[in-house]
Amino acid sequence: MGPSIATGVVVLYVAAVFTILASYGEARVHRSGEGSYGAVGNGYKLVSIQDLQGGDCVVALLEVIKETPETLGQDIKRLRLVARYQSGERLQVHISDAEFERYEVPQMLLPREGMETLETSPSARKLGPIGKKLGSMASTHPLEFRYIAEPFGFAVVRRANGEVLFNTSSPCNGKAFNNMVFKDQYLEISSQLPHKSALYGLGESSRPDGLRLAHGRQYTLWATDIGSFNTDIDLYGTYPFVMDVRDGGVTHGVALVNSNGMDVDYEDESITFKINGGIFDFYFFAGPSPLKVVDQYTQLVGRPASMPYWVLGFHQSRFGYKNVEQLETVLRKYKEVKIPVESIWSDIDHMDHYKDFTLDPVHYPADKLRPFVDNLHANHQKFIMILDPGINVDTNYSTYVRGDKLDIFMRNATGHRYVAQVWPGATNFPDFLHPKAQEFWSTEVAEFHKTVPFDGLWLDMNEPANFCGGPTCYYPPEIEVCPSIVQCCMICDNTNLDRWNDPPYHINSVGVHRPLYERTMAMNCEHYNGIRAYDTHNVYGFSSGLATYRALKELNGKRPFLLARSMFLGSGSYAAHWTGDNGATWGDLQYSIVTMINSGMFGVPMVGADICGFAFKTNEELCTRWTQVGAFYPFSRDHADGPQEFYLWKSVRETAKFVYSWRYRLLPFFYTLMYEARMTGAPLARPLFFAVPEDPRTWGIGDQFLLGTDILVSPVLQAGQVTVNAYFPKGVWYNLFDPKHDVLHAANHSFHSLDAPLDTINVHVRAGAILPMQEPAWSTAEARKTPFTLLVALPPEPASCMSPSAVCDQVDVATGELFIDNDDELQMEIKDGTATYVKYEAVRGQGRYTLIATVTEGAYALKQGLMLQTVSVLGAQGSPTSVFINGKIGAVDVHFNSMDSSLTITNLNLQVGKSFEVTWDCTTGDAALES
C-alpha cells in the first residue's frame, strides 16, 4: 500500500494522479520527439584489440570518430570494451570509459565477475581484417562474439546455426539507426531484429497490449510510486531484461545490468536502449529454450529465494483494519465460513503516527497485539507487518535517534540530510549502501520483534516514495500538521536545477517525461561514498530489501519471508513480490496474469496481485472471478483499501471454499515447484509459450498460464463471460476438478471452447503428470501432517491394449516429483535429516501398471511420519484383482469408476521416506500379476 490510497482519500488520490499527468501535458507535446535529436553521435572506431584468458576474453580500445558536443553533452573520447565467454552459456559485453571509472550497479547488491582482474598489455595486437571472427576464443561456447571496426559494431551469433541474435551495426537495407553513443549522461545503442521476433520482458508495467512486447512502443524503466491501475507507464520495479523467441521457438535472452533511468524503443526491426548514465554491461544467454534462458539468467542474478512453506497459504490483509479487535473479527468470520486463512497482515494502521517499528498506543497497544499474535501462532497461523524506508525526523523517536547517531541517512547536494515527506511527515531516507546501515536496520527489526514476534515483513514504498519532490524542500513555519497526508505540504525549490535533476535526456517517466525527482528523492542526493541517487534510484528498493532480508535472517537463523514492492534484477533472490496498488477492474484482473508471468521470467516466481483489486470498489462478479484466479497465483493474498473479505458475498464465499480447498490439496505440488525454482530459476506460473515455443500462436497468449508443466489455468477475465476459448498443447488434458468433464483427447496445439459459468474456473492436468497432494486443512501446518495422495494422469488406454494376448506397443509414462523439508532451514536443498526428495514414475503397457518411488534422503519424511495412502489414476480402463506392493499382495481398497475412467487405490500405508514399487494388472484376461 503506497501513498496512492487511504481510506477516505481514494477519489482525492485518483484526481491527483490525473492532475499530475495533465500538468505535464504541455511537456509531453513539447518533448514528443525527445530522443530524436538527429545525429546524437558519429560512433566509434576500433583501434586495438587483445585476447586474454586463453582466448576466452577480448579487450578492445575504441575511439570516438567525431565528437558531437552540441547534442546531449560531450562524447567520451575513449572506451574500453571487454567481451568474454562465461560459464552457464552466457556471454558478457562490457563497455565503459577507458580512462575514468564510471558508476556500475554495486557488487554488494548484485555480485558478478569484475573487470579489475583483466590486465591488458601495451602490446595489444592491432586490428585485423574488418569483420573477421575472433578465432582464438572458446570454440565450444554456443555463442560467438563478432565485430566490425569502423564505425564500430558488435554482434552476438548463435554458433549452431549462425543466426545473429544481437547486432549493433546499422543495417544497409531497412530503417537505419544511430551508431553507438556514449556520453556522460546519455548512452544509446541499438540492435537489429528480425521482423517476426517475439520479445518479452522490460518490466515493470501494467500492459493492456498483453504479454508480448508491441512494435512501435517505448518502455520506460524507472522505479515509480504510482498505482498499478495506471497502464503503460513505469511502475515499481525495473528489469532491463529481454527474452527473444525466434522461428521454431529457439530462444535467447539479453540482460543489461544498468540501474540508470532508461527508455527502450521497440520498432519493427530494431530495439534501442536510451540510458541517462552508467555503462553498457550486457549479458547474452544462449537458451535455446525459454526455461534454459531463465536458468542461465538466474545463474547470473541469483536463484529465487527459498520460501517458507506457509507462504503458499491464503493471506488476508486490508488497509483500514482499525484495531486488534477488527483483526480478531475478520479471522473469526473466515473460520465460520470454513475458508482457511494462513496469515493476517497489518498495514500502516498499527503504527504510532505512521512511524516504522512503533505501535499505536490506543488501537494497537502491545498488551492487546501480543496476545493476538501469540494466539495466531498457537493455531499455526502467521502475522506479517509493513515497513516503509522513510524514518520520521523526531528526536523523541528512538529509531531516528539511533539512525542519527550512526549517521546513515542520505544527504543532499549541500551535505545536509535530505528531508522528504511521507506518511509520518518529515522523513530521512536510510542510505542502505552505508557500511553501518545493516547494523542500524537489523537493530530496529530485532528490537521491534521483541515487542511483536511477527513472521515476515512487507516492504512498501521503497522506490523510495516521496509525497513531495525536489532538491531542497522544507516545511514553512506556519505548517504544524499537514492537512492532507498524500499531498505535499513542503515548499520545494525546483529552480536552477543541476544536471542531475535536469539531465540532457529526459526519459519518458509516467508517459509525460516527468522530472526524475518527482515524488521521490532528489537526484543529487548522495550516498556515503559520493554515489548519487541519479545512478542508484532504481536499486534503492533492491538495497532496502536486501538489508531487510538480512535483518530477518539474523533474528533467529530461520528462513526469512519478505514481500517487497520496488525490485531490480536479482531481487527475487531474497524477496517475493506483489503487483502493487492495482484497481478493482476487469482490466486489472487481466493485467495481473501478464505481470505475474513477467515477474517469473525476471527471476521473481513468488508473486501475486491483490485479489479483487486494491483501489476502487469491487463487485461480486469481479471478486468471484478474481478469487478463482487468485487461488492459483503463486502468492495468494486479498488486500484492499476497504472491505472485500471473501465472506461478504455468497458467490465469492462458495467459490473461495472450493478453489482454496484445491489449493491446499496442491500445496505439495506448489512447494515442489518452488524447489525447482530455487534450483533452476523456473517460474511457478509460466506462459504457454514456455511449453510450446515452436507454436507462434502461443507467443501472444497472456490470458492463460501454466503451473509448472502440468496444470493449465484458463480463467474468465471479462464481465458476463460464461465460456473461454482456451489453447491446449498437444496431448490429453483432464479437468482437474471433474475428470469425466472436458477430457480433451485430441488436443493438438489447438483452441477449445469451454463452459465457464460463474461458479467455474477451468483448470486442467496434463496426461503424463503425477501430482503429489495432501488434504485441505485450516492451516498449511495442519495440512502438512495429512496423508498424501498421488494423482497419476495417464492417457486413456485403447481397448485393443487391454487383452494380455493383444499385440500392443503403446507404453504410457507419467512422472512427478515431491520435495519436502524443514522450512526453518535457510535454504531449500536436499539434505539428510532436514529434507526429502522423491521421484515418481508410472509406466503402463498392455494393461499392466507399475508405480515406482525413488527416494533421496528419506530420513526427514520418515521422522515426520509422512504416509502415502492413496493413488488415483486417470485414464484407467479397469479394476485390478490384486495390487502388489514391493512384490507382495497389499491389503488395499480398490475402486474403479467407469464414468470418468479413474482408478483409486487406498489404504496403501506407504512411508513417503522409503522407495517402493506398486504394480497391478488391469487386463481383461487372467494373466498373473508380477511385482
GROMACS .gro file of C-alpha atoms in nm, residues 18-32 510-514:
model
   20
   18PHE     CA    1  -0.474   1.278  -1.333
   19THR     CA    2  -0.371   1.627  -1.226
   20ILE     CA    3  -0.008   1.517  -1.233
   21LEU     CA    4  -0.049   1.371  -1.580
   22ALA     CA    5  -0.233   1.676  -1.705
   23SER     CA    6   0.027   1.912  -1.560
   24TYR     CA    7   0.287   1.756  -1.786
   25GLY     CA    8   0.068   1.753  -2.091
   26GLU     CA    9   0.247   2.057  -2.235
   27ALA     CA   10   0.582   1.894  -2.171
   28ARG     CA   11   0.458   1.582  -2.343
   29VAL     CA   12   0.372   1.775  -2.658
   30HIS     CA   13   0.692   1.977  -2.643
   31ARG     CA   14   0.906   1.670  -2.593
   32SER     CA   15   0.711   1.426  -2.806
  510VAL     CA   16   0.482   0.810  -1.644
  511GLY     CA   17   0.437   0.879  -2.013
  512VAL     CA   18   0.488   1.256  -1.979
  513HIS     CA   19   0.864   1.297  -1.930
  514ARG     CA   20   0.807   1.375  -1.565
   0.00000   0.00000   0.00000
